[in-house]
Short mmCIF file of C-alpha atoms in Angstrom, two decimals:
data_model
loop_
_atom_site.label_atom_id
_atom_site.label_comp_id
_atom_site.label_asym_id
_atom_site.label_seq_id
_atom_site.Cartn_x
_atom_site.Cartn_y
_atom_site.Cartn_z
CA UNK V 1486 46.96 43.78 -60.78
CA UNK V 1487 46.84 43.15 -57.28
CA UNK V 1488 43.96 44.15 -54.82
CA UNK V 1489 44.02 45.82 -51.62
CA UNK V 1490 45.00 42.94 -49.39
CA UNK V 1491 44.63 42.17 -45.07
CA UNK V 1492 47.05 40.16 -42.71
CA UNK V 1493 45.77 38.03 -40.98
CA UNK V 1494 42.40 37.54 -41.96
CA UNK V 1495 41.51 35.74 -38.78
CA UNK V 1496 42.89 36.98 -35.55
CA UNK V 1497 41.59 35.18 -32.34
CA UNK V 1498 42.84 37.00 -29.20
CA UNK V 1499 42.42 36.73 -25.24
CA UNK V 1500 40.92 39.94 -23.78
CA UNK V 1501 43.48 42.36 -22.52
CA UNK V 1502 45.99 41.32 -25.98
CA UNK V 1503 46.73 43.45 -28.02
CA UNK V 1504 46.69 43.15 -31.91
CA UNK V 1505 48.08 44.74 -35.15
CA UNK V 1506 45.97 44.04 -38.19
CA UNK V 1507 47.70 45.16 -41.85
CA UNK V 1508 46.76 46.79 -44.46
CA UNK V 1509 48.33 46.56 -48.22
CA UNK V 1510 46.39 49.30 -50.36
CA UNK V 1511 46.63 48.96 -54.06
CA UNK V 1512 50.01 50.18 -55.14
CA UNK V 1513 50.44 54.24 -56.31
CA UNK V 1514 46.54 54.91 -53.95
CA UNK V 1515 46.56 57.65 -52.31
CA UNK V 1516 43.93 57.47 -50.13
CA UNK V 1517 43.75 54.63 -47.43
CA UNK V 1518 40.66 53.84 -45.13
CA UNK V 1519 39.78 51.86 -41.91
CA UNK V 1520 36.26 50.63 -41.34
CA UNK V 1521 34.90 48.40 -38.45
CA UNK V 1522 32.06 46.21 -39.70
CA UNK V 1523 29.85 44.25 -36.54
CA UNK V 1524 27.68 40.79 -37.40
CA UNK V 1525 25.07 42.05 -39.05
CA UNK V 1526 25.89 45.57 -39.61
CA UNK V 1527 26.67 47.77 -41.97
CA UNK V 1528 30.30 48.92 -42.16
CA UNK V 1529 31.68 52.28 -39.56
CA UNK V 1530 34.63 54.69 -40.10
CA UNK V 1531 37.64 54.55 -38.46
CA UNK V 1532 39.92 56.47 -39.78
CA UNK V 1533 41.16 58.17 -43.21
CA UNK V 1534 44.77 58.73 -44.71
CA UNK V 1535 45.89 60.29 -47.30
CA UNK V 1536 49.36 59.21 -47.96
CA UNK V 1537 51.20 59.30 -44.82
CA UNK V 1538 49.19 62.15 -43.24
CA UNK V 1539 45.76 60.97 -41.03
CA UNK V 1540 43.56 63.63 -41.84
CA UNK V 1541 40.52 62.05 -40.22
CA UNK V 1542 40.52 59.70 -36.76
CA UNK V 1543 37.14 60.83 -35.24
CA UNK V 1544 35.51 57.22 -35.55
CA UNK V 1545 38.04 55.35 -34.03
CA UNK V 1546 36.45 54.34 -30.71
CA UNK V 1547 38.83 54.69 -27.74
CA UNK V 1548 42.40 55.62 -27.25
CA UNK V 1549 42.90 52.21 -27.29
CA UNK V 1550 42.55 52.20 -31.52
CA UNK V 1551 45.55 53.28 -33.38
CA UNK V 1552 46.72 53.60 -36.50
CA UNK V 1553 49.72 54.60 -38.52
CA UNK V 1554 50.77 54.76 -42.57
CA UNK V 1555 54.03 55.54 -41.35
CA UNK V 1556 55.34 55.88 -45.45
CA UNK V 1557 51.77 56.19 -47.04
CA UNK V 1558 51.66 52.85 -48.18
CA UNK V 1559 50.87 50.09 -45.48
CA UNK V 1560 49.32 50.74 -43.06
CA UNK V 1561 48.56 49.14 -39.53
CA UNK V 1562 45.57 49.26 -37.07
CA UNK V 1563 46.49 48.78 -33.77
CA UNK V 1564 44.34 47.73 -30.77
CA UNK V 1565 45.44 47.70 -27.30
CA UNK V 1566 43.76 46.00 -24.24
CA UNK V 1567 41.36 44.32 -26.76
CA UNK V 1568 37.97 44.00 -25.65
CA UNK V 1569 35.09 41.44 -26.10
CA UNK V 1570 33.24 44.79 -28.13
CA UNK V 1571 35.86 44.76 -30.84
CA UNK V 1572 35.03 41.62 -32.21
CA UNK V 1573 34.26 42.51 -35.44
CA UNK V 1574 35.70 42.50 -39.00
CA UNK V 1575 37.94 45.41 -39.70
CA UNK V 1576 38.11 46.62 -43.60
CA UNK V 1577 40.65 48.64 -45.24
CA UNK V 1578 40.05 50.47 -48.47
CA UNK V 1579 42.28 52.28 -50.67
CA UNK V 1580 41.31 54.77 -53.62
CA UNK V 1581 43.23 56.19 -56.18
CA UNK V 1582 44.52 60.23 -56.39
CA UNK V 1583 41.50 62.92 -56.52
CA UNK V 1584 41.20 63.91 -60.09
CA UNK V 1585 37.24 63.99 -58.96
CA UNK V 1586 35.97 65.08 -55.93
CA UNK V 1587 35.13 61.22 -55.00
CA UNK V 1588 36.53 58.05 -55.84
CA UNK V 1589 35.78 54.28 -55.84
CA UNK V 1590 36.74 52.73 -52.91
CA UNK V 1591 38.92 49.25 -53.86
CA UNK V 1592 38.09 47.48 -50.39
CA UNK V 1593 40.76 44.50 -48.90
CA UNK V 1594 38.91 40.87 -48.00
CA UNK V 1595 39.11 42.47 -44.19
CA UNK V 1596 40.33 40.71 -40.55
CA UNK V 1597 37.93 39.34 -38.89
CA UNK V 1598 38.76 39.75 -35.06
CA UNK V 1599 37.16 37.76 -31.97
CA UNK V 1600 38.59 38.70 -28.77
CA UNK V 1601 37.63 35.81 -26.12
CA UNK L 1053 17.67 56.71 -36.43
CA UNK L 1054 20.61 56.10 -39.29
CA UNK L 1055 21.73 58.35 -41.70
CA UNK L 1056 21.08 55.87 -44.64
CA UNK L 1057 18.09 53.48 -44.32
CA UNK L 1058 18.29 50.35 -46.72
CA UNK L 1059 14.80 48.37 -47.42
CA UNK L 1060 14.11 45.80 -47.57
CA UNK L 1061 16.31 44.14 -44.92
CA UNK L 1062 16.11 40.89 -46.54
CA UNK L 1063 14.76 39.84 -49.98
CA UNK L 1064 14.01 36.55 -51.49
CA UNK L 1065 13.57 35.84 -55.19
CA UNK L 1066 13.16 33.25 -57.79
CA UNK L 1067 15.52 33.18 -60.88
CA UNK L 1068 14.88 35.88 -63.82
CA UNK L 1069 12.83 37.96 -61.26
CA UNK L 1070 13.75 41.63 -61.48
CA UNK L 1071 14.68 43.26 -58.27
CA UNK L 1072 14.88 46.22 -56.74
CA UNK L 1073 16.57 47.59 -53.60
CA UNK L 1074 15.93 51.22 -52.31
CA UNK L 1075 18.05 53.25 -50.30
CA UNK L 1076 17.17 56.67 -48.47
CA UNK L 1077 19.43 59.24 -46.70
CA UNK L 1078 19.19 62.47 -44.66
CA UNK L 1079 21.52 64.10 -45.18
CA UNK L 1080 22.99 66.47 -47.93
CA UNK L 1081 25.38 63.82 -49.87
CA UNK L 1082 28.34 64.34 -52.52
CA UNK L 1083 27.83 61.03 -53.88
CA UNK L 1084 26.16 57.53 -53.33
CA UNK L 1085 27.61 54.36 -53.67
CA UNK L 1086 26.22 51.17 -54.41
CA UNK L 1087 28.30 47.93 -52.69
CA UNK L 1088 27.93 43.99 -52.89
CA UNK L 1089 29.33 41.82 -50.35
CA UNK L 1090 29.52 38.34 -50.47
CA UNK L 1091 29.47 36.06 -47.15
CA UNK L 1092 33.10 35.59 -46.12
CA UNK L 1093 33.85 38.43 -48.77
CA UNK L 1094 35.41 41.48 -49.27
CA UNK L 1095 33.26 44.26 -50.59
CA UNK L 1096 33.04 45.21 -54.32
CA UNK L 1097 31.91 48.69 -55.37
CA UNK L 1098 29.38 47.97 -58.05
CA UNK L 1099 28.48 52.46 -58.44
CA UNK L 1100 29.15 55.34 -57.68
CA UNK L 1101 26.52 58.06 -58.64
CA UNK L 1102 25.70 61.71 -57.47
CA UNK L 1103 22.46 62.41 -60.04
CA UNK L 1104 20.70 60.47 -62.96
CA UNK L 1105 21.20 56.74 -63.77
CA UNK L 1106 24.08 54.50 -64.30
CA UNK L 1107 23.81 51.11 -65.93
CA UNK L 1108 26.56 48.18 -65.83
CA UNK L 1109 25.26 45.10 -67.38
CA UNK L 1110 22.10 43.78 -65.94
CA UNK L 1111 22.75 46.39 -62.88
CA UNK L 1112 21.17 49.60 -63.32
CA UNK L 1113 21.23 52.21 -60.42
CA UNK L 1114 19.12 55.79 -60.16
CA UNK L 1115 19.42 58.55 -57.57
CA UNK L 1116 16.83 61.31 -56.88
CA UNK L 1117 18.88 63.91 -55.39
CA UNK L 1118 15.68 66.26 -54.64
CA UNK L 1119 14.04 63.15 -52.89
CA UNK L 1120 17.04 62.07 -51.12
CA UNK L 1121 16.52 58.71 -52.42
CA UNK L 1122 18.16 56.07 -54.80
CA UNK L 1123 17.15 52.53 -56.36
CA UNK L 1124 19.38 49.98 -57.36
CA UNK L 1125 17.65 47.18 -59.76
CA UNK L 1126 19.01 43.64 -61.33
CA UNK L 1127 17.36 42.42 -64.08
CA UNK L 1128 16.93 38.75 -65.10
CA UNK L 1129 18.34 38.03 -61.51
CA UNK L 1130 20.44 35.09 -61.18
CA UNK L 1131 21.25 33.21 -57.96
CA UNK L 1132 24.76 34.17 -58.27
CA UNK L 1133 23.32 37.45 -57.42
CA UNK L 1134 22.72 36.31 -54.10
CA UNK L 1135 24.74 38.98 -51.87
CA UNK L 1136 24.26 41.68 -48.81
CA UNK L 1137 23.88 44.71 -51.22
CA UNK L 1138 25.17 48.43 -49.41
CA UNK L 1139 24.22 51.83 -50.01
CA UNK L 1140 26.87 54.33 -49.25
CA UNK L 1141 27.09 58.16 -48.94
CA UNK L 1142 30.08 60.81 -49.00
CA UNK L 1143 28.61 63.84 -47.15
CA UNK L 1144 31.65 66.54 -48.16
CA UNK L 1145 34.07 64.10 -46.69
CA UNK L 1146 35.96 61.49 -48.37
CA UNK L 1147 34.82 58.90 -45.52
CA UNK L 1148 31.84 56.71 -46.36
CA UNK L 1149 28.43 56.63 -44.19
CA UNK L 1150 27.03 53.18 -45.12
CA UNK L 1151 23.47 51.39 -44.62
CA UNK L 1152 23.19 48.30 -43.00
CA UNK L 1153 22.65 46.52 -45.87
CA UNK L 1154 20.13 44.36 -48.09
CA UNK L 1155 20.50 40.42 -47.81
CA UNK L 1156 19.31 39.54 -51.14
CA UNK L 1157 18.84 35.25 -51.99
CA UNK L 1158 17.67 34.33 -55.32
CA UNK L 1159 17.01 30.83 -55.82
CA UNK L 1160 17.22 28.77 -59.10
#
């Protein structure tokens, strides 16, 4: 079946822009994540969904990050006023309803942002 | 001074070497992960553990929860192998803490 998948996967924007990067988890996951990953660096959180409700933001890194999974399925990351600082490659991950306490993460081929 | 250290940074082999990647945290965890990523790639969970050993192919990963430490190992590596390699924790939180990851080449 289909993987997570990311639109676009290359997004060049002017400072000051602002961008929407999409997410399309695996179909029937409940669980939906947003990681920032800088050259060279491991992956951060961002923020955490579980179906439509975001029960986690506290890594997102200014007010000027948002995100929404407005009918738990897609889900968009919005930046405002980007910045040269959020060049980076942005990952979404989806996993599958808790029957365990953790799950696999299925993670999307991610956008990879430069802001000029 | 990171939650979960990865060593080594980078690692170079030669085909068929055996290999073996450690990863340390310091923090209580739920689980550990073990992720590839290939240049330009996507990431691909390759384990998920919380005590003993697990074993997929020639990929064999071991956690020592007292020690706070965990080892993943290839076998008969193979330059296809040739990935950034991440260690990943839950700490009582779905969210994942990651490393910064292992740059592994093996050449033929």
């Amino acid at each position: 079946g289909a993987g997570v998948s990311q639109s676009p996967r290359y997004k060049v924007a002017k400072r000051g822009q602002d961008v929407a990067l999409r997410c399309d988890p695996i179909s029937g996951h409940v669980s939906l994540f947003w990681y920032q990953q800088a050259l060279g660096q491991g992956p951060e959180f961002l923020t955490y969904f579980q179906n439509e409700a975001q029960l986690d933001k506290s890594g997102l890194p200014s007010d000027r990050f948002f995100a929404e999974r407005p009918e738990g399925s897609v889900s968009t990351l919005k930046i405002q006023r980007t910045q040269q600082e959020d060049s980076a490659v942005y990952l979404c991950a989806s996993s599958p309803h808790r029957v365990l306490r953790y799950n696999e993460q299925f993670f999307g081929p991610g956008t990879r942002l430069t802001v000029l | 001074k990171n939650e979960v250290e990865q060593s080594p940074q980078n690692l170079t082999a030669q085909e068929g070497e055996f290999i073996t990647i450690n990863c340390s945290y310091s923090v209580g965890i739920s689980a550990l992960h073990w992720l590839q990523q290939h240049p330009g790639g996507g990431i691909v969970s390759l384990f998920m553990l919380s005590s003993g050993k697990k074993k997929h192919g020639r990929l064999i990963a071991t956690i020592n929860i007292q020690e706070k430490h965990s080892s993943l190992h290839i076998t008969a590596s193979h330059p296809r192998d040739s990935a950034v390699y991440i260690c990943a924790v839950n700490r009582n939180t779905d969210k994942l803490i990651f490393g910064t990851g292992t740059r592994l080449q093996v050449f033929p």
